[in-house]
mmCIF file of C-alpha atoms and ligand atoms in Angstrom:
data_model
loop_
_atom_site.group_PDB
_atom_site.id
_atom_site.type_symbol
_atom_site.label_atom_id
_atom_site.label_comp_id
_atom_site.label_asym_id
_atom_site.label_seq_id
_atom_site.Cartn_x
_atom_site.Cartn_y
_atom_site.Cartn_z
ATOM 1 C CA UNK A 1 -0.034 0.202 -0.164
ATOM 2 C CA UNK A 2 1.227 3.367 -0.636
ATOM 3 C CA UNK A 3 3.452 5.826 1.583
ATOM 4 C CA UNK A 4 6.184 4.825 -0.732
ATOM 5 C CA UNK A 5 7.874 1.698 -2.164
ATOM 6 C CA UNK A 6 11.491 2.593 -1.172
ATOM 7 C CA UNK A 7 12.008 3.417 -4.798
ATOM 8 C CA UNK A 8 12.374 6.900 -4.347
ATOM 9 C CA UNK A 9 15.817 6.870 -4.907
ATOM 10 C CA UNK A 10 15.593 5.356 -8.871
ATOM 11 C CA UNK A 11 13.712 8.320 -9.585
ATOM 12 C CA UNK A 12 16.204 11.421 -8.059
ATOM 13 C CA UNK A 13 14.268 14.942 -9.046
ATOM 14 C CA UNK A 14 12.045 17.858 -7.242
ATOM 15 C CA UNK A 15 10.089 15.767 -7.682
ATOM 16 C CA UNK A 16 10.607 13.010 -5.021
ATOM 17 C CA UNK A 17 11.220 16.155 -2.692
ATOM 18 C CA UNK A 18 7.984 17.354 -3.084
ATOM 19 C CA UNK A 19 5.337 13.932 -2.692
ATOM 20 C CA UNK A 20 7.170 11.357 -0.845
ATOM 21 C CA UNK A 21 4.472 10.434 2.054
ATOM 22 C CA UNK A 22 2.010 13.132 0.755
ATOM 23 C CA UNK A 23 -1.447 12.251 0.447
ATOM 24 C CA UNK A 24 -2.726 12.200 -2.970
ATOM 25 C CA UNK A 25 -6.186 12.104 -4.404
ATOM 26 C CA UNK A 26 -6.120 10.682 -7.613
ATOM 27 C CA UNK A 27 -9.327 9.950 -9.873
ATOM 28 C CA UNK A 28 -9.322 8.107 -12.790
ATOM 29 C CA UNK A 29 -6.454 5.697 -11.525
ATOM 30 C CA UNK A 30 -7.858 2.092 -13.683
ATOM 31 C CA UNK A 31 -7.257 4.114 -16.957
ATOM 32 C CA UNK A 32 -3.894 4.684 -18.569
ATOM 33 C CA UNK A 33 -2.845 7.867 -17.588
ATOM 34 C CA UNK A 34 -3.904 7.512 -14.345
ATOM 35 C CA UNK A 35 -2.445 4.191 -13.906
ATOM 36 C CA UNK A 36 0.670 5.480 -14.855
ATOM 37 C CA UNK A 37 1.001 8.668 -13.175
ATOM 38 C CA UNK A 38 -0.312 6.300 -10.161
ATOM 39 C CA UNK A 39 2.786 4.291 -10.798
ATOM 40 C CA UNK A 40 5.290 7.125 -10.885
ATOM 41 C CA UNK A 41 3.732 8.997 -7.584
ATOM 42 C CA UNK A 42 3.818 5.413 -5.562
ATOM 43 C CA UNK A 43 7.526 5.285 -6.768
ATOM 44 C CA UNK A 44 7.877 9.053 -5.185
ATOM 45 C CA UNK A 45 6.631 7.860 -2.461
ATOM 46 C CA UNK A 46 3.335 8.983 -2.264
ATOM 47 C CA UNK A 47 0.110 8.079 -0.558
ATOM 48 C CA UNK A 48 -1.814 7.352 -2.865
ATOM 49 C CA UNK A 49 -5.917 6.899 -2.622
ATOM 50 C CA UNK A 50 -7.516 6.121 -5.894
ATOM 51 C CA UNK A 51 -11.053 6.670 -7.016
ATOM 52 C CA UNK A 52 -12.615 5.055 -10.615
ATOM 53 C CA UNK A 53 -14.442 2.936 -12.042
ATOM 54 C CA UNK A 54 -13.662 -0.475 -12.808
ATOM 55 C CA UNK A 55 -11.057 -1.041 -15.649
ATOM 56 C CA UNK A 56 -13.001 -1.150 -18.608
ATOM 57 C CA UNK A 57 -10.727 -2.625 -20.596
ATOM 58 C CA UNK A 58 -9.194 -6.224 -20.959
ATOM 59 C CA UNK A 59 -5.840 -6.031 -20.505
ATOM 60 C CA UNK A 60 -5.302 -2.686 -17.947
ATOM 61 C CA UNK A 61 -2.716 -1.242 -17.429
ATOM 62 C CA UNK A 62 -4.152 -1.207 -13.760
ATOM 63 C CA UNK A 63 -3.930 -4.743 -13.652
ATOM 64 C CA UNK A 64 -1.050 -5.679 -15.116
ATOM 65 C CA UNK A 65 0.774 -3.190 -12.871
ATOM 66 C CA UNK A 66 -1.170 -4.931 -9.512
ATOM 67 C CA UNK A 67 -2.268 -1.379 -8.380
ATOM 68 C CA UNK A 68 -5.159 -2.759 -6.915
ATOM 69 C CA UNK A 69 -3.135 -3.522 -4.079
ATOM 70 C CA UNK A 70 -0.622 -0.765 -3.407
ATOM 71 C CA UNK A 71 -2.653 2.269 -3.442
ATOM 72 C CA UNK A 72 -6.064 2.907 -1.362
ATOM 73 C CA UNK A 73 -8.343 1.403 -4.627
ATOM 74 C CA UNK A 74 -11.880 2.578 -4.481
ATOM 75 C CA UNK A 75 -13.991 1.932 -6.969
ATOM 76 C CA UNK A 76 -16.507 4.690 -7.336
ATOM 77 C CA UNK A 77 -18.885 7.263 -9.622
ATOM 78 C CA UNK A 78 -17.596 10.877 -9.684
ATOM 79 C CA UNK A 79 -21.732 11.152 -11.248
ATOM 80 C CA UNK A 80 -21.889 10.657 -7.457
ATOM 81 C CA UNK A 81 -21.555 13.700 -5.736
ATOM 82 C CA UNK A 82 -21.833 11.482 -1.621
ATOM 83 C CA UNK A 83 -19.370 9.229 -2.969
ATOM 84 C CA UNK A 84 -17.049 11.577 -4.248
ATOM 85 C CA UNK A 85 -17.345 14.560 -1.099
ATOM 86 C CA UNK A 86 -16.863 11.497 1.729
ATOM 87 C CA UNK A 87 -14.052 9.854 -0.469
ATOM 88 C CA UNK A 88 -11.994 13.021 -0.775
ATOM 89 C CA UNK A 89 -12.928 14.408 3.188
ATOM 90 C CA UNK A 90 -11.736 10.679 4.079
ATOM 91 C CA UNK A 91 -8.115 11.124 2.283
ATOM 92 C CA UNK A 92 -7.935 14.573 3.527
ATOM 93 C CA UNK A 93 -5.484 14.649 0.846
ATOM 94 C CA UNK A 94 -2.459 17.651 0.132
ATOM 95 C CA UNK A 95 -2.619 17.285 -3.817
ATOM 96 C CA UNK A 96 -5.777 16.112 -6.096
ATOM 97 C CA UNK A 97 -4.991 15.066 -9.761
ATOM 98 C CA UNK A 98 -8.657 14.609 -11.430
ATOM 99 C CA UNK A 99 -8.395 12.615 -14.636
ATOM 100 C CA UNK A 100 -11.580 10.574 -14.001
ATOM 101 C CA UNK A 101 -13.579 11.583 -17.572
ATOM 102 C CA UNK A 102 -15.190 9.614 -20.820
ATOM 103 C CA UNK A 103 -12.830 10.686 -22.488
ATOM 104 C CA UNK A 104 -13.620 9.508 -26.378
ATOM 105 C CA UNK A 105 -15.190 11.281 -29.502
ATOM 106 C CA UNK A 106 -17.010 8.313 -30.682
ATOM 107 C CA UNK A 107 -18.021 7.056 -27.943
ATOM 108 C CA UNK A 108 -19.460 10.738 -27.020
ATOM 109 C CA UNK A 109 -22.002 10.946 -29.883
ATOM 110 C CA UNK A 110 -23.549 7.493 -28.331
ATOM 111 C CA UNK A 111 -23.573 8.237 -25.471
ATOM 112 C CA UNK A 112 -23.399 12.318 -24.656
ATOM 113 C CA UNK A 113 -25.494 12.536 -21.551
ATOM 114 C CA UNK A 114 -23.370 10.209 -19.935
ATOM 115 C CA UNK A 115 -20.233 12.386 -21.261
ATOM 116 C CA UNK A 116 -21.954 15.245 -20.214
ATOM 117 C CA UNK A 117 -22.442 13.624 -16.161
ATOM 118 C CA UNK A 118 -19.388 12.554 -15.907
ATOM 119 C CA UNK A 119 -17.301 15.571 -17.467
ATOM 120 C CA UNK A 120 -19.044 18.359 -16.302
ATOM 121 C CA UNK A 121 -20.602 17.235 -12.864
ATOM 122 C CA UNK A 122 -18.198 15.044 -12.278
ATOM 123 C CA UNK A 123 -15.647 17.659 -12.558
ATOM 124 C CA UNK A 124 -18.224 19.516 -10.189
ATOM 125 C CA UNK A 125 -18.240 16.941 -7.713
ATOM 126 C CA UNK A 126 -14.843 16.724 -6.935
ATOM 127 C CA UNK A 127 -14.816 21.045 -6.484
ATOM 128 C CA UNK A 128 -17.755 21.086 -4.081
ATOM 129 C CA UNK A 129 -15.796 18.212 -2.107
ATOM 130 C CA UNK A 130 -12.747 20.454 -2.678
ATOM 131 C CA UNK A 131 -14.371 23.116 -0.756
ATOM 132 C CA UNK A 132 -14.751 21.084 2.613
ATOM 133 C CA UNK A 133 -10.790 20.882 3.091
ATOM 134 C CA UNK A 134 -9.723 23.586 5.775
ATOM 135 C CA UNK A 135 -5.949 22.259 4.363
ATOM 136 C CA UNK A 136 -3.371 23.508 2.018
ATOM 137 C CA UNK A 137 -4.461 21.483 -1.285
ATOM 138 C CA UNK A 138 -2.802 22.234 -4.535
ATOM 139 C CA UNK A 139 -5.276 20.874 -7.486
ATOM 140 C CA UNK A 140 -4.853 19.676 -11.564
ATOM 141 C CA UNK A 141 -8.027 19.544 -12.841
ATOM 142 C CA UNK A 142 -7.424 17.628 -16.010
ATOM 143 C CA UNK A 143 -8.914 18.410 -19.517
ATOM 144 C CA UNK A 144 -8.144 18.990 -23.079
ATOM 145 C CA UNK A 145 -6.728 20.318 -26.433
ATOM 146 C CA UNK A 146 -10.155 19.392 -27.306
ATOM 147 C CA UNK A 147 -11.713 21.812 -25.109
ATOM 148 C CA UNK A 148 -11.068 24.463 -27.988
ATOM 149 C CA UNK A 149 -13.212 26.177 -30.404
ATOM 150 C CA UNK A 150 -11.559 24.654 -33.416
ATOM 151 C CA UNK A 151 -10.920 26.268 -35.808
ATOM 152 C CA UNK A 152 -8.511 24.262 -38.290
ATOM 153 C CA UNK A 153 -5.917 27.271 -37.798
ATOM 154 C CA UNK A 154 -2.605 26.317 -38.597
ATOM 155 C CA UNK A 155 -1.015 27.552 -34.821
ATOM 156 C CA UNK A 156 -1.416 26.052 -31.755
ATOM 157 C CA UNK A 157 -4.675 27.506 -29.369
ATOM 158 C CA UNK A 158 -3.652 29.182 -26.752
ATOM 159 C CA UNK A 159 -4.862 29.147 -23.116
ATOM 160 C CA UNK A 160 -6.830 32.611 -23.651
ATOM 161 C CA UNK A 161 -8.619 31.257 -27.029
ATOM 162 C CA UNK A 162 -12.197 31.194 -27.397
ATOM 163 C CA UNK A 163 -13.506 27.626 -26.139
ATOM 164 C CA UNK A 164 -16.222 25.110 -28.219
ATOM 165 C CA UNK A 165 -16.368 21.328 -28.923
ATOM 166 C CA UNK A 166 -18.237 19.986 -31.651
ATOM 167 C CA UNK A 167 -18.342 16.990 -30.746
ATOM 168 C CA UNK A 168 -20.625 16.255 -26.962
ATOM 169 C CA UNK A 169 -16.653 14.989 -25.633
ATOM 170 C CA UNK A 170 -14.814 18.566 -26.372
ATOM 171 C CA UNK A 171 -17.964 19.961 -25.585
ATOM 172 C CA UNK A 172 -18.623 18.733 -22.128
ATOM 173 C CA UNK A 173 -14.207 19.367 -21.302
ATOM 174 C CA UNK A 174 -15.130 22.976 -22.426
ATOM 175 C CA UNK A 175 -17.628 23.335 -20.237
ATOM 176 C CA UNK A 176 -16.099 21.425 -17.114
ATOM 177 C CA UNK A 177 -13.353 24.793 -18.072
ATOM 178 C CA UNK A 178 -16.165 27.110 -17.536
ATOM 179 C CA UNK A 179 -16.632 25.593 -14.616
ATOM 180 C CA UNK A 180 -13.311 25.469 -13.192
ATOM 181 C CA UNK A 181 -13.031 29.022 -13.948
ATOM 182 C CA UNK A 182 -16.295 29.931 -12.448
ATOM 183 C CA UNK A 183 -15.826 28.009 -9.197
ATOM 184 C CA UNK A 184 -12.034 29.267 -8.718
ATOM 185 C CA UNK A 185 -13.820 32.916 -9.349
ATOM 186 C CA UNK A 186 -17.132 32.007 -6.338
ATOM 187 C CA UNK A 187 -15.214 30.314 -4.191
ATOM 188 C CA UNK A 188 -11.640 29.569 -4.217
ATOM 189 C CA UNK A 189 -10.047 32.921 -4.491
ATOM 190 C CA UNK A 190 -9.365 33.291 -0.897
ATOM 191 C CA UNK A 191 -8.838 29.439 0.301
ATOM 192 C CA UNK A 192 -6.660 26.496 1.074
ATOM 193 C CA UNK A 193 -6.971 25.185 -2.371
ATOM 194 C CA UNK A 194 -5.781 25.729 -5.030
ATOM 195 C CA UNK A 195 -6.703 24.657 -8.476
ATOM 196 C CA UNK A 196 -5.152 24.432 -11.459
ATOM 197 C CA UNK A 197 -6.309 23.045 -15.816
ATOM 198 C CA UNK A 198 -4.540 21.154 -17.541
ATOM 199 C CA UNK A 199 -5.274 20.762 -21.525
ATOM 200 C CA UNK A 200 -2.390 18.621 -23.113
ATOM 201 C CA UNK A 201 -2.182 16.760 -26.552
ATOM 202 C CA UNK A 202 -3.110 13.381 -27.817
ATOM 203 C CA UNK A 203 -0.723 10.763 -25.595
ATOM 204 C CA UNK A 204 1.035 7.615 -26.426
ATOM 205 C CA UNK A 205 2.656 5.482 -24.472
ATOM 206 C CA UNK A 206 2.515 1.425 -23.123
ATOM 207 C CA UNK A 207 -0.411 0.540 -22.058
ATOM 208 C CA UNK A 208 -3.340 1.490 -23.433
ATOM 209 C CA UNK A 209 -5.705 -0.370 -24.673
ATOM 210 C CA UNK A 210 -8.841 1.980 -25.657
ATOM 211 C CA UNK A 211 -11.348 1.430 -27.998
ATOM 212 C CA UNK A 212 -10.748 3.211 -31.770
ATOM 213 C CA UNK A 213 -7.412 5.066 -31.021
ATOM 214 C CA UNK A 214 -4.606 4.645 -33.432
ATOM 215 C CA UNK A 215 -1.807 2.548 -31.003
ATOM 216 C CA UNK A 216 -3.822 0.437 -29.102
ATOM 217 C CA UNK A 217 -5.538 -0.488 -32.844
ATOM 218 C CA UNK A 218 -1.743 -0.732 -34.433
ATOM 219 C CA UNK A 219 -0.864 -3.290 -31.861
ATOM 220 C CA UNK A 220 -3.594 -5.503 -31.987
ATOM 221 C CA UNK A 221 -3.454 -5.509 -36.017
ATOM 222 C CA UNK A 222 -0.427 -5.866 -35.501
ATOM 223 C CA UNK A 223 -0.230 -9.184 -33.363
ATOM 224 C CA UNK A 224 -2.431 -10.832 -35.673
ATOM 225 C CA UNK A 225 -0.025 -9.572 -38.348
ATOM 226 C CA UNK A 226 -3.648 -7.716 -39.974
ATOM 227 C CA UNK A 227 -3.388 -4.520 -41.893
ATOM 228 C CA UNK A 228 -4.129 -1.478 -39.286
ATOM 229 C CA UNK A 229 -7.190 -0.030 -40.093
ATOM 230 C CA UNK A 230 -6.136 3.978 -40.224
ATOM 231 C CA UNK A 231 -10.285 5.900 -39.882
ATOM 232 C CA UNK A 232 -8.291 9.719 -40.914
ATOM 233 C CA UNK A 233 -4.359 9.398 -41.611
ATOM 234 C CA UNK A 234 -4.696 12.936 -42.963
ATOM 235 C CA UNK A 235 -5.316 14.247 -39.571
ATOM 236 C CA UNK A 236 -3.288 16.064 -37.042
ATOM 237 C CA UNK A 237 -2.231 15.610 -33.803
ATOM 238 C CA UNK A 238 0.144 17.027 -31.062
ATOM 239 C CA UNK A 239 1.099 13.500 -29.726
ATOM 240 C CA UNK A 240 3.005 12.922 -27.502
ATOM 241 C CA UNK A 241 3.985 10.413 -24.845
ATOM 242 C CA UNK A 242 1.878 10.168 -21.859
ATOM 243 C CA UNK A 243 4.794 10.945 -19.838
ATOM 244 C CA UNK A 244 5.162 14.150 -20.940
ATOM 245 C CA UNK A 245 1.315 15.783 -20.034
ATOM 246 C CA UNK A 246 2.374 13.596 -16.508
ATOM 247 C CA UNK A 247 5.536 15.826 -15.423
ATOM 248 C CA UNK A 248 3.786 18.943 -16.480
ATOM 249 C CA UNK A 249 0.332 17.969 -14.054
ATOM 250 C CA UNK A 250 3.279 16.986 -11.376
ATOM 251 C CA UNK A 251 5.071 19.626 -11.572
ATOM 252 C CA UNK A 252 2.258 22.209 -12.197
ATOM 253 C CA UNK A 253 0.950 20.931 -8.388
ATOM 254 C CA UNK A 254 4.142 21.074 -6.770
ATOM 255 C CA UNK A 255 4.583 24.577 -7.818
ATOM 256 C CA UNK A 256 1.154 25.147 -6.748
ATOM 257 C CA UNK A 257 1.485 23.656 -3.864
ATOM 258 C CA UNK A 258 4.976 25.641 -2.795
ATOM 259 C CA UNK A 259 4.483 29.191 -1.099
ATOM 260 C CA UNK A 260 8.053 29.845 -2.411
ATOM 261 C CA UNK A 261 6.784 29.020 -5.887
ATOM 262 C CA UNK A 262 3.443 30.026 -5.515
ATOM 263 C CA UNK A 263 2.040 33.166 -7.912
ATOM 264 C CA UNK A 264 -1.545 33.398 -8.483
ATOM 265 C CA UNK A 265 -0.975 32.963 -12.496
ATOM 266 C CA UNK A 266 -0.164 29.253 -11.739
ATOM 267 C CA UNK A 267 -3.920 28.549 -10.237
ATOM 268 C CA UNK A 268 -5.103 28.841 -14.013
ATOM 269 C CA UNK A 269 -5.329 26.463 -17.355
ATOM 270 C CA UNK A 270 -2.477 25.256 -18.985
ATOM 271 C CA UNK A 271 -0.954 24.281 -21.836
ATOM 272 C CA UNK A 272 0.896 20.626 -21.843
ATOM 273 C CA UNK A 273 1.547 19.216 -25.591
ATOM 274 C CA UNK A 274 4.976 18.739 -27.948
ATOM 275 C CA UNK A 275 7.692 20.923 -30.284
ATOM 276 C CA UNK A 276 5.524 22.553 -33.457
ATOM 277 C CA UNK A 277 7.701 20.233 -35.539
ATOM 278 C CA UNK A 278 6.238 17.329 -33.637
ATOM 279 C CA UNK A 279 2.406 17.257 -34.462
ATOM 280 C CA UNK A 280 1.901 14.949 -37.356
ATOM 281 C CA UNK A 281 -0.575 12.980 -39.229
ATOM 282 C CA UNK A 282 -2.122 9.776 -37.658
ATOM 283 C CA UNK A 283 -0.242 8.901 -41.244
ATOM 284 C CA UNK A 284 2.702 9.573 -39.903
ATOM 285 C CA UNK A 285 2.176 8.602 -36.966
ATOM 286 C CA UNK A 286 1.862 4.512 -37.983
ATOM 287 C CA UNK A 287 4.556 5.014 -40.665
ATOM 288 C CA UNK A 288 6.849 5.353 -37.601
ATOM 289 C CA UNK A 289 5.564 2.186 -35.543
ATOM 290 C CA UNK A 290 5.620 -0.013 -37.971
ATOM 291 C CA UNK A 291 9.772 1.525 -37.879
ATOM 292 C CA UNK A 292 9.650 -0.677 -34.425
ATOM 293 C CA UNK A 293 6.996 -3.175 -35.335
ATOM 294 C CA UNK A 294 7.286 -4.195 -39.433
ATOM 295 C CA UNK A 295 3.281 -4.324 -40.870
ATOM 296 C CA UNK A 296 1.060 -2.783 -42.514
ATOM 297 C CA UNK A 297 -2.224 -0.250 -42.873
ATOM 298 C CA UNK A 298 -4.849 0.628 -44.947
ATOM 299 C CA UNK A 299 -6.449 3.572 -45.628
ATOM 300 C CA UNK A 300 -10.301 3.143 -44.082
ATOM 301 C CA UNK A 301 -11.118 6.784 -44.273
ATOM 302 C CA UNK A 302 -15.305 6.674 -44.334
ATOM 303 C CA UNK A 303 -16.873 10.166 -45.740
ATOM 304 C CA UNK A 304 -19.659 9.274 -43.787
ATOM 305 C CA UNK A 305 -18.223 9.211 -40.146
ATOM 306 C CA UNK A 306 -19.290 11.384 -37.766
ATOM 307 C CA UNK A 307 -17.056 14.431 -37.293
ATOM 308 C CA UNK A 308 -12.942 14.683 -35.298
ATOM 309 C CA UNK A 309 -11.022 17.946 -35.951
ATOM 310 C CA UNK A 310 -8.614 17.304 -38.304
ATOM 311 C CA UNK A 311 -5.512 19.888 -37.448
ATOM 312 C CA UNK A 312 -5.405 20.546 -34.241
ATOM 313 C CA UNK A 313 -1.973 22.090 -32.175
ATOM 314 C CA UNK A 314 -1.000 23.424 -28.760
ATOM 315 C CA UNK A 315 0.671 26.769 -28.136
ATOM 316 C CA UNK A 316 3.034 26.067 -24.537
ATOM 317 C CA UNK A 317 4.126 29.195 -24.208
ATOM 318 C CA UNK A 318 2.581 29.857 -20.958
ATOM 319 C CA UNK A 319 3.404 26.752 -18.916
ATOM 320 C CA UNK A 320 7.625 27.455 -20.657
ATOM 321 C CA UNK A 321 7.582 30.626 -19.181
ATOM 322 C CA UNK A 322 6.021 30.369 -15.912
ATOM 323 C CA UNK A 323 7.414 26.508 -15.050
ATOM 324 C CA UNK A 324 9.827 25.898 -16.793
ATOM 325 C CA UNK A 325 8.194 22.588 -18.455
ATOM 326 C CA UNK A 326 8.644 21.827 -21.940
ATOM 327 C CA UNK A 327 8.960 18.287 -23.819
ATOM 328 C CA UNK A 328 11.826 15.433 -23.286
ATOM 329 C CA UNK A 329 11.245 13.569 -25.795
ATOM 330 C CA UNK A 330 11.034 14.206 -28.920
ATOM 331 C CA UNK A 331 7.829 11.783 -31.620
ATOM 332 C CA UNK A 332 10.467 9.325 -32.697
ATOM 333 C CA UNK A 333 11.019 8.756 -28.992
ATOM 334 C CA UNK A 334 7.863 8.861 -27.844
ATOM 335 C CA UNK A 335 6.901 6.452 -30.331
ATOM 336 C CA UNK A 336 9.913 3.775 -30.101
ATOM 337 C CA UNK A 337 9.380 4.065 -26.128
ATOM 338 C CA UNK A 338 5.726 3.011 -27.373
ATOM 339 C CA UNK A 339 6.269 0.004 -29.132
ATOM 340 C CA UNK A 340 9.257 -1.141 -27.178
ATOM 341 C CA UNK A 341 6.494 -1.120 -24.163
ATOM 342 C CA UNK A 342 4.409 -2.841 -26.012
ATOM 343 C CA UNK A 343 6.694 -5.683 -27.362
ATOM 344 C CA UNK A 344 8.484 -6.108 -24.305
ATOM 345 C CA UNK A 345 5.351 -6.548 -21.834
ATOM 346 C CA UNK A 346 4.073 -9.131 -23.709
ATOM 347 C CA UNK A 347 3.353 -12.341 -22.070
ATOM 348 C CA UNK A 348 5.481 -10.932 -18.802
ATOM 349 C CA UNK A 349 4.351 -11.360 -15.447
ATOM 350 C CA UNK A 350 3.389 -8.384 -13.673
ATOM 351 C CA UNK A 351 6.578 -7.348 -11.681
ATOM 352 C CA UNK A 352 8.273 -7.186 -15.501
ATOM 353 C CA UNK A 353 5.985 -5.242 -16.684
ATOM 354 C CA UNK A 354 6.599 -2.939 -13.221
ATOM 355 C CA UNK A 355 10.267 -3.084 -14.225
ATOM 356 C CA UNK A 356 9.693 -2.251 -17.411
ATOM 357 C CA UNK A 357 7.211 0.444 -16.508
ATOM 358 C CA UNK A 358 10.115 2.200 -14.394
ATOM 359 C CA UNK A 359 12.412 1.771 -16.302
ATOM 360 C CA UNK A 360 11.017 3.724 -18.753
ATOM 361 C CA UNK A 361 9.755 6.506 -15.987
ATOM 362 C CA UNK A 362 13.715 6.653 -15.792
ATOM 363 C CA UNK A 363 14.750 6.865 -19.095
ATOM 364 C CA UNK A 364 12.313 9.503 -19.479
ATOM 365 C CA UNK A 365 14.094 11.384 -16.251
ATOM 366 C CA UNK A 366 16.863 11.415 -17.534
ATOM 367 C CA UNK A 367 16.324 12.392 -20.467
ATOM 368 C CA UNK A 368 14.075 15.579 -19.070
ATOM 369 C CA UNK A 369 17.420 16.542 -16.530
ATOM 370 C CA UNK A 370 19.814 16.150 -19.958
ATOM 371 C CA UNK A 371 17.771 18.973 -21.453
ATOM 372 C CA UNK A 372 17.861 20.903 -17.214
ATOM 373 C CA UNK A 373 14.247 20.897 -17.105
ATOM 374 C CA UNK A 374 14.063 22.390 -13.741
ATOM 375 C CA UNK A 375 11.493 19.850 -12.301
ATOM 376 C CA UNK A 376 13.994 17.043 -13.074
ATOM 377 C CA UNK A 377 16.882 18.286 -11.753
ATOM 378 C CA UNK A 378 17.454 17.269 -7.975
HETATM 379 N N1 NAD B 401 -5.717 10.140 -23.993
HETATM 380 C C1 NAD B 401 -5.111 10.681 -24.644
HETATM 381 O O1 NAD B 401 -5.032 11.252 -25.122
HETATM 382 C C2 NAD B 401 -5.692 11.914 -23.527
HETATM 383 C C3 NAD B 401 -5.603 12.706 -23.704
HETATM 384 C C4 NAD B 401 -6.042 14.890 -23.529
HETATM 385 C C5 NAD B 401 -6.664 14.325 -22.893
HETATM 386 N N2 NAD B 401 -7.480 13.138 -21.498
HETATM 387 C C6 NAD B 401 -8.057 13.370 -20.759
HETATM 388 O O2 NAD B 401 -6.382 12.255 -19.812
HETATM 389 C C7 NAD B 401 -7.807 11.634 -18.576
HETATM 390 C C8 NAD B 401 -7.711 10.527 -19.136
HETATM 391 O O3 NAD B 401 -7.470 9.865 -19.644
HETATM 392 P P1 NAD B 401 -7.324 8.292 -20.292
HETATM 393 O O4 NAD B 401 -6.715 8.501 -22.133
HETATM 394 O O5 NAD B 401 -6.482 7.527 -18.898
HETATM 395 O O6 NAD B 401 -8.743 7.758 -20.207
HETATM 396 P P2 NAD B 401 -9.559 6.006 -20.036
HETATM 397 O O7 NAD B 401 -10.481 5.992 -20.252
HETATM 398 O O8 NAD B 401 -8.093 5.665 -20.008
HETATM 399 O O9 NAD B 401 -9.273 6.267 -17.924
HETATM 400 C C9 NAD B 401 -10.636 7.140 -17.807
HETATM 401 C C10 NAD B 401 -10.979 6.902 -16.340
HETATM 402 O O10 NAD B 401 -11.626 7.872 -15.965
HETATM 403 C C11 NAD B 401 -12.901 6.672 -14.992
HETATM 404 N N3 NAD B 401 -13.754 7.342 -15.186
HETATM 405 C C12 NAD B 401 -14.738 7.202 -16.129
HETATM 406 N N4 NAD B 401 -15.781 7.619 -16.007
HETATM 407 C C13 NAD B 401 -16.304 7.396 -14.560
HETATM 408 C C14 NAD B 401 -16.891 7.851 -13.793
HETATM 409 N N5 NAD B 401 -18.418 8.170 -14.307
HETATM 410 N N6 NAD B 401 -16.671 7.457 -12.242
HETATM 411 C C15 NAD B 401 -15.719 7.615 -11.825
HETATM 412 N N7 NAD B 401 -14.555 7.273 -12.774
HETATM 413 C C16 NAD B 401 -14.737 7.539 -14.135
HETATM 414 C C17 NAD B 401 -12.419 5.606 -15.297
HETATM 415 O O11 NAD B 401 -12.993 4.521 -14.571
HETATM 416 C C18 NAD B 401 -11.124 5.041 -15.649
HETATM 417 O O12 NAD B 401 -10.479 5.107 -14.662
HETATM 418 C C19 NAD B 401 -9.168 12.473 -19.375
HETATM 419 O O13 NAD B 401 -10.054 12.946 -18.622
HETATM 420 C C20 NAD B 401 -8.845 12.236 -20.802
HETATM 421 O O14 NAD B 401 -10.342 13.173 -21.024
HETATM 422 C C21 NAD B 401 -6.832 12.180 -22.938
#
């Protein structure tokens, strides 16, 4: 259970000092990003309280890492205001990371009401629960790069650009952002809880098994020696390894929590995205995957398919200026580590998969250290 796994010495950087022996309430810990974040926090020595639904996929990274045995694991629904309140009250967290969401664009067309209930009301329930806290707490609430009104611009969206969204998923996350800004101004001005929101691009990394996401689709097809069916080969996305936004979330929370580094501008919205040249088309991503796992792909574009934005980029000047945050792995490295994970994890024991995942976190920290990114320096 939480409280550290004696691995702090393995990932020595600023985060070890900030999160060791701290209580972290993490929603969505059974999901892809949440499982990576839980693994990283456990290595940093945090006491992690997870709140989420049962893992939605088989396999699931949560099970592959045996996280259920290693943190305070609660299966509950963010749509249940009482359950969220009880959980946060009991944990008395120093940090909150809210990742629980219905995150799939295509599913949001089938389940728009559930998507709004989870993504908007779920976020409001977390904020309502945090209003009761009488202690200092730094909270990072996760939305998405898709929260912007997409104008198919060639340049990146900035945090002050208009919010919007055609599909229900994007619109629900834009609505969550509006709620976060409202709650911050209305209830968290003179409050020990500091709230920021984080908008990241499309993440890739080992252990994503979601339906309708390009990398898991590639892995499923390649394992069966089938052609990869690619729906939108020309659509451009800000691809980044999952550890990139997670380092941003951790660093934002760390900076919010420390009086010496606190600046009121930090309690706001932040983009975390890749370098401009790493915004790539889906087809390029698939070609890069095939360099590490040979196979083939087919163009399965469907003109009658539901609308998904074609062009989306994020400007990360704010994260760079206020946090000194920048990506540590470029596009080829992100794809290489991702595919390496899937290939090395195949048919391996949970212990071996944990080792592999930890090793990738260490590699990522080492790359960030080489680039002298502030959080990575001890
Ligand atoms: N994966 C991406 O490319 C990406 C990009 C931008 C933003 N995001 C955001 O990051 C967060 C995590 O995404 P992910 O890719 O890990 O998704 P995921 O589907 O793998 O995980 C979602 C998590 O939320 C939990 N959850 C869903 N509905 C819930 C409910 N009603 N009550 C409690 N828990 C619930 C699930 O149990 C799971 O733990 C989401 O907020 C998502 O919108 C993801």
